Short mmCIF file of N, CA, C and O in Angstrom, two decimals:
data_model
loop_
_atom_site.label_atom_id
_atom_site.label_comp_id
_atom_site.label_asym_id
_atom_site.label_seq_id
_atom_site.Cartn_x
_atom_site.Cartn_y
_atom_site.Cartn_z
N UNK A 21 87.68 13.24 54.31
CA UNK A 21 88.91 12.86 53.68
C UNK A 21 89.67 14.13 53.27
O UNK A 21 89.11 15.01 52.65
N UNK A 22 90.91 14.18 53.62
CA UNK A 22 91.77 15.32 53.28
C UNK A 22 92.59 14.92 52.06
O UNK A 22 93.20 13.86 52.03
N UNK A 23 92.59 15.82 51.08
CA UNK A 23 93.40 15.55 49.88
C UNK A 23 94.56 16.53 49.83
O UNK A 23 94.46 17.66 50.27
N UNK A 24 95.66 16.06 49.30
CA UNK A 24 96.83 16.91 49.14
C UNK A 24 96.75 17.61 47.79
O UNK A 24 96.38 17.00 46.80
N UNK A 25 97.12 18.83 47.81
CA UNK A 25 97.15 19.61 46.55
C UNK A 25 98.42 19.26 45.79
O UNK A 25 99.50 19.21 46.36
N UNK A 26 98.25 19.01 44.55
CA UNK A 26 99.39 18.70 43.69
C UNK A 26 100.17 20.00 43.46
O UNK A 26 99.67 20.93 42.86
N UNK A 27 101.41 20.04 43.96
CA UNK A 27 102.21 21.26 43.83
C UNK A 27 102.46 21.62 42.38
O UNK A 27 102.42 22.78 42.01
N UNK A 28 102.71 20.63 41.55
CA UNK A 28 102.96 20.92 40.13
C UNK A 28 101.72 21.51 39.48
O UNK A 28 101.80 22.46 38.73
N UNK A 29 100.57 20.97 39.78
CA UNK A 29 99.32 21.47 39.20
C UNK A 29 99.05 22.90 39.66
O UNK A 29 98.58 23.74 38.90
N UNK A 30 99.34 23.19 40.92
CA UNK A 30 99.14 24.53 41.45
C UNK A 30 100.06 25.53 40.77
O UNK A 30 99.66 26.64 40.43
N UNK A 31 101.29 25.15 40.57
CA UNK A 31 102.25 26.03 39.89
C UNK A 31 101.86 26.23 38.43
O UNK A 31 102.00 27.33 37.89
N UNK A 32 101.37 25.17 37.81
CA UNK A 32 100.96 25.29 36.40
C UNK A 32 99.79 26.25 36.27
O UNK A 32 99.74 27.06 35.36
N UNK A 33 98.83 26.13 37.19
CA UNK A 33 97.67 27.03 37.14
C UNK A 33 98.09 28.47 37.38
O UNK A 33 97.60 29.39 36.74
N UNK A 34 99.01 28.66 38.31
CA UNK A 34 99.50 30.01 38.60
C UNK A 34 100.22 30.58 37.37
O UNK A 34 100.01 31.73 36.99
N UNK A 35 101.06 29.77 36.74
CA UNK A 35 101.77 30.22 35.54
C UNK A 35 100.79 30.51 34.41
O UNK A 35 100.94 31.51 33.68
N UNK A 36 99.77 29.69 34.26
CA UNK A 36 98.78 29.92 33.21
C UNK A 36 98.00 31.20 33.48
O UNK A 36 97.74 31.99 32.56
N UNK A 37 97.64 31.44 34.74
CA UNK A 37 96.92 32.67 35.08
C UNK A 37 97.78 33.90 34.83
O UNK A 37 97.32 34.90 34.29
N UNK A 38 99.06 33.81 35.19
CA UNK A 38 99.97 34.94 34.95
C UNK A 38 100.12 35.18 33.45
O UNK A 38 100.12 36.33 33.00
N UNK A 39 100.25 34.12 32.67
CA UNK A 39 100.34 34.27 31.22
C UNK A 39 99.10 34.90 30.63
O UNK A 39 99.18 35.76 29.74
N UNK A 40 97.94 34.50 31.12
CA UNK A 40 96.69 35.08 30.65
C UNK A 40 96.61 36.56 30.97
O UNK A 40 96.23 37.38 30.14
N UNK A 41 97.02 36.94 32.18
CA UNK A 41 97.02 38.35 32.56
C UNK A 41 97.96 39.17 31.69
O UNK A 41 97.63 40.27 31.26
N UNK A 42 99.14 38.63 31.40
CA UNK A 42 100.09 39.33 30.53
C UNK A 42 99.53 39.49 29.12
O UNK A 42 99.66 40.54 28.49
N UNK A 43 98.89 38.44 28.63
CA UNK A 43 98.29 38.51 27.29
C UNK A 43 97.18 39.54 27.24
O UNK A 43 97.08 40.32 26.28
N UNK A 44 96.35 39.58 28.26
CA UNK A 44 95.28 40.57 28.30
C UNK A 44 95.83 41.99 28.40
O UNK A 44 95.33 42.91 27.77
N UNK A 45 96.88 42.16 29.17
CA UNK A 45 97.49 43.49 29.29
C UNK A 45 98.07 43.93 27.96
O UNK A 45 97.95 45.08 27.56
N UNK A 46 98.69 43.00 27.23
CA UNK A 46 99.26 43.34 25.93
C UNK A 46 98.17 43.71 24.94
O UNK A 46 98.35 44.60 24.11
N UNK A 47 97.02 43.06 25.03
CA UNK A 47 95.91 43.39 24.13
C UNK A 47 95.38 44.79 24.39
O UNK A 47 94.96 45.48 23.48
N UNK A 48 95.42 45.21 25.65
CA UNK A 48 94.92 46.53 26.00
C UNK A 48 95.91 47.64 25.71
O UNK A 48 95.56 48.80 25.71
N UNK A 49 97.16 47.28 25.45
CA UNK A 49 98.18 48.28 25.18
C UNK A 49 97.95 48.88 23.80
O UNK A 49 97.85 48.17 22.82
N UNK A 50 97.86 50.18 23.76
CA UNK A 50 97.58 50.85 22.49
C UNK A 50 98.88 51.12 21.75
O UNK A 50 99.79 51.73 22.26
N UNK A 51 98.95 50.65 20.54
CA UNK A 51 100.10 50.91 19.69
C UNK A 51 99.63 51.81 18.56
O UNK A 51 98.57 51.62 17.99
N UNK A 52 100.45 52.78 18.27
CA UNK A 52 100.12 53.71 17.22
C UNK A 52 100.66 53.18 15.91
O UNK A 52 101.83 52.86 15.80
N UNK A 53 99.78 53.06 14.93
CA UNK A 53 100.25 52.63 13.62
C UNK A 53 100.31 53.84 12.70
O UNK A 53 99.52 54.78 12.84
N UNK A 54 101.25 53.82 11.81
CA UNK A 54 101.45 54.92 10.87
C UNK A 54 101.96 54.34 9.57
O UNK A 54 102.55 53.26 9.55
N UNK A 55 101.75 55.05 8.47
CA UNK A 55 102.19 54.50 7.19
C UNK A 55 103.71 54.49 7.05
O UNK A 55 104.39 55.40 7.56
N UNK A 56 104.21 53.47 6.41
CA UNK A 56 105.65 53.46 6.15
C UNK A 56 105.93 54.43 4.99
O UNK A 56 105.07 54.65 4.14
N UNK A 57 107.07 55.03 5.04
CA UNK A 57 107.48 55.97 4.00
C UNK A 57 108.95 55.75 3.71
O UNK A 57 109.72 55.43 4.61
N UNK A 58 109.30 55.96 2.49
CA UNK A 58 110.70 55.87 2.07
C UNK A 58 111.36 57.23 2.30
O UNK A 58 110.92 58.23 1.75
N UNK A 59 112.39 57.25 3.11
CA UNK A 59 113.14 58.48 3.35
C UNK A 59 113.89 58.83 2.07
O UNK A 59 114.57 57.97 1.50
N UNK A 60 113.77 60.06 1.59
CA UNK A 60 114.51 60.43 0.38
C UNK A 60 116.01 60.16 0.54
O UNK A 60 116.59 60.45 1.60
N UNK A 61 116.61 59.61 -0.48
CA UNK A 61 118.02 59.24 -0.45
C UNK A 61 118.90 60.43 -0.08
O UNK A 61 118.75 61.52 -0.63
N UNK A 62 119.77 60.20 0.89
CA UNK A 62 120.74 61.21 1.30
C UNK A 62 120.20 62.32 2.17
O UNK A 62 120.96 63.18 2.62
N UNK A 63 118.91 62.33 2.42
CA UNK A 63 118.28 63.44 3.16
C UNK A 63 118.90 63.66 4.54
O UNK A 63 119.20 64.79 4.92
N UNK A 64 119.07 62.60 5.28
CA UNK A 64 119.50 62.73 6.67
C UNK A 64 120.93 63.27 6.83
O UNK A 64 121.30 63.72 7.92
N UNK A 65 121.70 63.25 5.78
CA UNK A 65 123.07 63.77 5.86
C UNK A 65 123.29 65.00 4.98
O UNK A 65 124.39 65.52 4.92
N UNK A 66 122.24 65.47 4.33
CA UNK A 66 122.34 66.62 3.43
C UNK A 66 122.28 67.91 4.25
O UNK A 66 121.23 68.28 4.79
N UNK A 67 123.40 68.60 4.33
CA UNK A 67 123.52 69.81 5.15
C UNK A 67 122.51 70.87 4.73
O UNK A 67 121.92 71.54 5.58
N UNK A 68 122.29 71.03 3.44
CA UNK A 68 121.34 72.04 2.95
C UNK A 68 119.91 71.70 3.35
O UNK A 68 119.13 72.59 3.74
N UNK A 69 119.54 70.42 3.29
CA UNK A 69 118.20 69.99 3.69
C UNK A 69 117.98 70.17 5.19
O UNK A 69 116.92 70.60 5.63
N UNK A 70 119.01 69.85 5.97
CA UNK A 70 118.92 70.01 7.42
C UNK A 70 118.80 71.50 7.77
O UNK A 70 118.00 71.88 8.64
N UNK A 71 119.56 72.34 7.09
CA UNK A 71 119.48 73.79 7.33
C UNK A 71 118.10 74.33 6.97
O UNK A 71 117.54 75.18 7.68
N UNK A 72 117.53 73.83 5.88
CA UNK A 72 116.17 74.24 5.49
C UNK A 72 115.17 73.79 6.56
O UNK A 72 114.24 74.53 6.90
N UNK A 73 115.38 72.60 7.10
CA UNK A 73 114.52 72.10 8.17
C UNK A 73 114.64 72.94 9.43
O UNK A 73 113.65 73.22 10.10
N UNK A 74 115.85 73.39 9.72
CA UNK A 74 116.07 74.25 10.89
C UNK A 74 115.31 75.57 10.72
O UNK A 74 114.68 76.05 11.66
N UNK A 75 115.38 76.15 9.54
CA UNK A 75 114.65 77.40 9.27
C UNK A 75 113.14 77.20 9.41
O UNK A 75 112.45 78.03 10.01
N UNK A 76 112.64 76.08 8.89
CA UNK A 76 111.21 75.77 9.02
C UNK A 76 110.83 75.56 10.48
O UNK A 76 109.77 76.00 10.93
N UNK A 77 111.69 74.88 11.22
CA UNK A 77 111.45 74.64 12.64
C UNK A 77 111.31 75.96 13.38
O UNK A 77 110.37 76.16 14.15
N UNK A 78 112.24 76.87 13.14
CA UNK A 78 112.19 78.17 13.82
C UNK A 78 110.93 78.96 13.44
O UNK A 78 110.35 79.64 14.27
N UNK A 79 110.50 78.82 12.19
CA UNK A 79 109.33 79.55 11.71
C UNK A 79 108.02 78.94 12.20
O UNK A 79 107.10 79.65 12.58
N UNK A 80 107.91 77.61 12.17
CA UNK A 80 106.62 76.97 12.40
C UNK A 80 106.50 76.16 13.69
O UNK A 80 105.40 75.89 14.14
N UNK A 81 107.62 75.78 14.27
CA UNK A 81 107.57 74.82 15.38
C UNK A 81 108.15 75.32 16.70
O UNK A 81 107.79 74.80 17.76
N UNK A 82 109.05 76.27 16.65
CA UNK A 82 109.81 76.66 17.84
C UNK A 82 108.95 77.25 18.95
O UNK A 82 109.30 77.12 20.12
N UNK A 83 107.82 77.86 18.62
CA UNK A 83 106.99 78.44 19.69
C UNK A 83 106.52 77.37 20.66
O UNK A 83 106.32 77.67 21.84
N UNK A 84 106.37 76.14 20.19
CA UNK A 84 105.94 75.05 21.07
C UNK A 84 107.08 74.08 21.40
O UNK A 84 107.17 73.58 22.52
N UNK A 85 107.93 73.80 20.43
CA UNK A 85 108.95 72.76 20.59
C UNK A 85 110.36 73.28 20.81
O UNK A 85 111.26 72.49 21.07
N UNK A 86 110.57 74.58 20.70
CA UNK A 86 111.91 75.13 20.83
C UNK A 86 112.29 75.45 22.26
O UNK A 86 111.53 75.24 23.20
N UNK A 87 113.48 75.96 22.40
CA UNK A 87 113.97 76.48 23.68
C UNK A 87 113.64 77.97 23.72
O UNK A 87 113.27 78.57 22.72
N UNK A 88 113.82 78.58 24.88
CA UNK A 88 113.48 80.00 25.01
C UNK A 88 114.28 80.87 24.04
O UNK A 88 113.75 81.84 23.50
N UNK A 89 115.52 80.52 23.77
CA UNK A 89 116.32 81.32 22.83
C UNK A 89 115.94 81.06 21.36
O UNK A 89 116.44 81.73 20.47
N UNK A 90 115.03 80.13 21.14
CA UNK A 90 114.55 79.86 19.78
C UNK A 90 113.14 80.42 19.56
O UNK A 90 112.55 80.21 18.52
N UNK A 91 112.61 81.09 20.57
CA UNK A 91 111.29 81.68 20.44
C UNK A 91 110.17 80.88 21.08
O UNK A 91 109.00 81.08 20.77
N UNK A 92 110.50 79.99 22.00
CA UNK A 92 109.47 79.19 22.68
C UNK A 92 108.54 80.12 23.46
O UNK A 92 108.98 80.99 24.18
N UNK A 93 107.28 79.89 23.30
CA UNK A 93 106.27 80.68 24.00
C UNK A 93 106.13 80.18 25.43
O UNK A 93 106.13 78.97 25.67
N UNK A 94 105.97 81.08 26.40
CA UNK A 94 105.77 80.64 27.79
C UNK A 94 104.53 79.77 27.95
O UNK A 94 104.48 78.92 28.84
N UNK A 95 103.54 79.93 27.10
CA UNK A 95 102.33 79.10 27.22
C UNK A 95 102.61 77.63 26.92
O UNK A 95 101.90 76.75 27.39
N UNK A 96 103.68 77.36 26.17
CA UNK A 96 104.02 75.97 25.84
C UNK A 96 104.39 75.17 27.09
O UNK A 96 104.27 73.95 27.10
N UNK A 97 104.80 75.86 28.15
CA UNK A 97 105.15 75.17 29.39
C UNK A 97 103.94 74.54 30.07
O UNK A 97 104.09 73.72 30.97
N UNK A 98 102.76 74.93 29.66
CA UNK A 98 101.54 74.44 30.30
C UNK A 98 100.82 73.37 29.47
O UNK A 98 99.77 72.90 29.86
N UNK A 99 101.37 72.99 28.33
CA UNK A 99 100.74 71.97 27.49
C UNK A 99 100.75 70.63 28.21
O UNK A 99 101.74 70.23 28.81
N UNK A 100 99.62 69.93 28.13
CA UNK A 100 99.51 68.57 28.64
C UNK A 100 98.88 67.72 27.56
O UNK A 100 97.74 67.97 27.22
N UNK A 101 99.59 66.82 26.96
CA UNK A 101 100.97 66.45 27.25
C UNK A 101 101.95 67.53 26.78
O UNK A 101 101.63 68.29 25.87
N UNK A 102 103.13 67.59 27.40
CA UNK A 102 104.11 68.60 27.02
C UNK A 102 104.61 68.40 25.60
O UNK A 102 104.70 67.27 25.12
N UNK A 103 104.93 69.50 24.94
CA UNK A 103 105.50 69.43 23.58
C UNK A 103 106.99 69.14 23.71
O UNK A 103 107.70 69.90 24.35
N UNK A 104 107.48 68.05 23.13
CA UNK A 104 108.90 67.73 23.26
C UNK A 104 109.77 68.72 22.48
O UNK A 104 109.33 69.30 21.50
N UNK A 105 111.01 68.88 22.94
CA UNK A 105 111.94 69.73 22.20
C UNK A 105 112.86 68.90 21.29
O UNK A 105 113.72 69.43 20.61
N UNK A 106 112.67 67.59 21.29
CA UNK A 106 113.37 66.64 20.42
C UNK A 106 114.87 66.55 20.69
O UNK A 106 115.62 66.12 19.84
N UNK A 107 115.30 66.94 21.89
CA UNK A 107 116.71 66.80 22.22
C UNK A 107 117.01 65.49 22.96
O UNK A 107 118.17 65.12 23.09
N UNK A 108 115.98 64.80 23.43
CA UNK A 108 116.19 63.54 24.14
C UNK A 108 116.78 62.49 23.20
O UNK A 108 116.46 62.45 22.01
N UNK A 109 117.67 61.65 23.72
CA UNK A 109 118.33 60.64 22.88
C UNK A 109 117.37 59.72 22.13
O UNK A 109 117.70 59.22 21.06
N UNK A 110 116.18 59.49 22.67
CA UNK A 110 115.23 58.57 22.03
C UNK A 110 114.88 59.01 20.61
O UNK A 110 114.54 58.20 19.77
N UNK A 111 114.95 60.32 20.35
CA UNK A 111 114.56 60.79 19.01
C UNK A 111 115.58 60.43 17.94
O UNK A 111 115.27 60.43 16.77
N UNK A 112 116.79 60.10 18.37
CA UNK A 112 117.79 59.62 17.41
C UNK A 112 117.34 58.28 16.81
O UNK A 112 117.62 57.99 15.67
N UNK A 113 116.62 57.50 17.62
CA UNK A 113 116.17 56.17 17.20
C UNK A 113 114.76 56.17 16.61
O UNK A 113 114.31 55.16 16.11
N UNK A 114 114.06 57.29 16.69
CA UNK A 114 112.68 57.35 16.22
C UNK A 114 112.63 57.19 14.70
O UNK A 114 113.41 57.81 13.98
N UNK A 115 111.71 56.37 14.25
CA UNK A 115 111.52 56.13 12.82
C UNK A 115 111.18 57.44 12.12
O UNK A 115 110.23 58.13 12.50
N UNK A 116 111.94 57.83 11.10
CA UNK A 116 111.63 59.06 10.37
C UNK A 116 110.21 59.06 9.79
O UNK A 116 109.58 60.11 9.73
N UNK A 117 109.70 57.90 9.42
CA UNK A 117 108.34 57.81 8.89
C UNK A 117 107.32 58.21 9.96
O UNK A 117 106.31 58.84 9.66
N UNK A 118 107.61 57.85 11.22
CA UNK A 118 106.73 58.24 12.32
C UNK A 118 106.76 59.76 12.48
O UNK A 118 105.70 60.40 12.63
N UNK A 119 107.93 60.37 12.49
CA UNK A 119 108.03 61.82 12.63
C UNK A 119 107.29 62.53 11.50
O UNK A 119 106.56 63.50 11.73
N UNK A 120 107.47 62.04 10.28
CA UNK A 120 106.77 62.62 9.12
C UNK A 120 105.26 62.57 9.37
O UNK A 120 104.56 63.57 9.21
N UNK A 121 104.78 61.41 9.76
CA UNK A 121 103.35 61.20 9.99
C UNK A 121 102.82 62.13 11.08
O UNK A 121 101.78 62.75 10.92
N UNK A 122 103.55 62.25 12.21
CA UNK A 122 103.09 63.10 13.31
C UNK A 122 103.04 64.57 12.89
O UNK A 122 102.15 65.30 13.28
N UNK A 123 104.01 65.01 12.10
CA UNK A 123 103.98 66.38 11.60
C UNK A 123 102.79 66.56 10.67
O UNK A 123 102.06 67.55 10.76
N UNK A 124 102.55 65.59 9.83
CA UNK A 124 101.47 65.66 8.86
C UNK A 124 100.09 65.66 9.50
O UNK A 124 99.23 66.44 9.13
N UNK A 125 99.86 64.78 10.49
CA UNK A 125 98.51 64.63 11.06
C UNK A 125 98.30 65.37 12.36
O UNK A 125 97.15 65.57 12.77
N UNK A 126 99.36 65.75 13.05
CA UNK A 126 99.22 66.48 14.31
C UNK A 126 98.34 65.76 15.30
O UNK A 126 98.48 64.57 15.54
N UNK A 127 97.36 66.49 15.85
CA UNK A 127 96.47 65.94 16.87
C UNK A 127 95.21 65.31 16.30
O UNK A 127 94.34 64.91 17.05
N UNK A 128 95.12 65.19 14.99
CA UNK A 128 93.85 64.78 14.37
C UNK A 128 93.56 63.29 14.44
O UNK A 128 92.52 62.85 13.96
N UNK A 129 94.46 62.50 15.00
CA UNK A 129 94.27 61.05 15.07
C UNK A 129 94.46 60.58 16.50
O UNK A 129 95.08 61.25 17.32
N UNK A 130 93.91 59.41 16.80
CA UNK A 130 94.10 58.81 18.12
C UNK A 130 95.47 58.16 18.19
O UNK A 130 96.00 57.74 17.19
N UNK A 131 96.07 58.12 19.33
CA UNK A 131 95.56 58.50 20.64
C UNK A 131 95.77 59.98 20.98
O UNK A 131 95.46 60.41 22.07
N UNK A 132 96.28 60.75 20.03
CA UNK A 132 96.62 62.15 20.31
C UNK A 132 95.39 63.05 20.43
O UNK A 132 95.38 63.98 21.22
N UNK A 133 94.36 62.76 19.66
CA UNK A 133 93.14 63.56 19.68
C UNK A 133 92.52 63.57 21.08
O UNK A 133 92.24 64.62 21.65
N UNK A 134 92.34 62.39 21.65
CA UNK A 134 91.72 62.32 22.98
C UNK A 134 92.75 62.49 24.09
O UNK A 134 92.38 62.67 25.24
N UNK A 135 94.04 62.48 23.75
CA UNK A 135 95.09 62.61 24.76
C UNK A 135 95.44 64.05 25.10
O UNK A 135 96.30 64.30 25.92
N UNK A 136 94.79 65.01 24.44
CA UNK A 136 95.00 66.40 24.79
C UNK A 136 96.05 67.12 23.97
O UNK A 136 96.39 68.26 24.26
N UNK A 137 96.59 66.49 22.94
CA UNK A 137 97.61 67.15 22.12
C UNK A 137 97.03 68.41 21.47
O UNK A 137 95.88 68.44 21.07
N UNK A 138 97.84 69.43 21.37
CA UNK A 138 97.43 70.67 20.71
C UNK A 138 98.17 70.87 19.39
O UNK A 138 98.04 71.91 18.75
N UNK A 139 98.92 69.88 18.98
CA UNK A 139 99.72 70.00 17.76
C UNK A 139 98.84 70.10 16.52
O UNK A 139 98.00 69.24 16.27
N UNK A 140 99.05 71.15 15.72
CA UNK A 140 98.28 71.26 14.49
C UNK A 140 98.78 70.26 13.44
O UNK A 140 99.92 69.80 13.50
N UNK A 141 97.92 69.92 12.52
CA UNK A 141 98.32 69.09 11.38
C UNK A 141 98.97 70.01 10.35
O UNK A 141 98.46 71.09 10.07
N UNK A 142 100.08 69.58 9.80
CA UNK A 142 100.79 70.38 8.80
C UNK A 142 100.67 69.75 7.42
O UNK A 142 101.61 69.77 6.63
N UNK A 143 99.49 69.23 7.10
CA UNK A 143 99.24 68.61 5.79
C UNK A 143 99.48 69.55 4.63
O UNK A 143 99.77 69.13 3.53
N UNK A 144 99.32 70.85 4.86
CA UNK A 144 99.48 71.82 3.78
C UNK A 144 100.95 71.99 3.36
O UNK A 144 101.21 72.48 2.27
N UNK A 145 101.86 71.56 4.22
CA UNK A 145 103.27 71.65 3.84
C UNK A 145 103.58 70.62 2.76
O UNK A 145 103.11 69.48 2.83
N UNK A 146 104.39 70.99 1.79
CA UNK A 146 104.83 69.98 0.79
C UNK A 146 105.65 68.88 1.48
O UNK A 146 106.31 69.14 2.50
N UNK A 147 105.59 67.68 0.95
CA UNK A 147 106.36 66.56 1.51
C UNK A 147 107.83 66.93 1.70
O UNK A 147 108.43 66.56 2.71
N UNK A 148 108.40 67.65 0.76
CA UNK A 148 109.81 68.01 0.84
C UNK A 148 110.09 68.79 2.14
O UNK A 148 111.09 68.54 2.82
N UNK A 149 109.22 69.71 2.49
CA UNK A 149 109.43 70.50 3.71
C UNK A 149 109.24 69.65 4.96
O UNK A 149 109.96 69.84 5.95
N UNK A 150 108.28 68.74 4.93
CA UNK A 150 108.11 67.86 6.10
C UNK A 150 109.36 67.01 6.28
O UNK A 150 109.86 66.84 7.39
N UNK A 151 109.91 66.49 5.17
CA UNK A 151 111.14 65.70 5.27
C UNK A 151 112.29 66.56 5.77
O UNK A 151 113.15 66.08 6.53
N UNK A 152 112.35 67.81 5.39
CA UNK A 152 113.41 68.70 5.89
C UNK A 152 113.28 68.86 7.40
O UNK A 152 114.29 68.84 8.12
N UNK A 153 112.05 69.03 7.89
CA UNK A 153 111.83 69.10 9.33
C UNK A 153 112.27 67.81 10.03
O UNK A 153 112.93 67.86 11.07
N UNK A 154 111.93 66.68 9.44
CA UNK A 154 112.33 65.39 10.02
C UNK A 154 113.85 65.31 10.11
O UNK A 154 114.40 64.93 11.15
N UNK A 155 114.54 65.68 9.04
CA UNK A 155 116.01 65.62 9.03
C UNK A 155 116.58 66.51 10.13
O UNK A 155 117.51 66.12 10.84
N UNK A 156 116.02 67.70 10.29
CA UNK A 156 116.50 68.59 11.34
C UNK A 156 116.20 68.04 12.73
O UNK A 156 117.06 68.06 13.62
N UNK A 157 114.99 67.52 12.95
CA UNK A 157 114.64 66.98 14.27
C UNK A 157 115.58 65.87 14.68
O UNK A 157 115.95 65.76 15.85
N UNK A 158 115.99 65.05 13.73
CA UNK A 158 116.90 63.95 14.05
C UNK A 158 118.26 64.48 14.50
O UNK A 158 118.96 63.81 15.25
N UNK A 159 118.64 65.70 14.07
CA UNK A 159 119.93 66.25 14.51
C UNK A 159 119.84 66.89 15.89
O UNK A 159 120.87 67.12 16.51
N UNK A 160 118.64 67.19 16.37
CA UNK A 160 118.49 67.82 17.69
C UNK A 160 118.75 66.86 18.83
O UNK A 160 119.12 67.29 19.92
N UNK A 161 118.51 65.57 18.62
CA UNK A 161 118.67 64.62 19.72
C UNK A 161 120.14 64.44 20.05
O UNK A 161 121.00 64.46 19.18
N UNK A 162 120.40 64.28 21.33
CA UNK A 162 121.80 64.19 21.81
C UNK A 162 122.19 62.78 22.08
O UNK A 162 121.51 61.93 22.42
#
């Protein structure tokens, strides 16, 4: 006896299988969690704070994250993953709390620890200076 396959049932099973695969893929996707922080009032538009962040950037960050005219080291070109220069438009939208956290913890947390990051943790910097760096980084994006 030959039976006909129910087309609706076949499509439903296919849709259910596709949904299951998408759900499993989403579960495997690693999302980085970081603590929320309150951005100090007026920081992002305070010219003096941004200038202080620029000075800190040139002193502590430019060898890896700067351009050649800012003192970028040639060895930074070989970092894997590459050190961003924060000029990409995406950094305009990046949560300031995330930038603060990344500066604070550097490569000491996953997925950066096992991902090959060479960024040092800047926990020794006072919060005010980390926020100044964040304010300056946000101005670098185009």
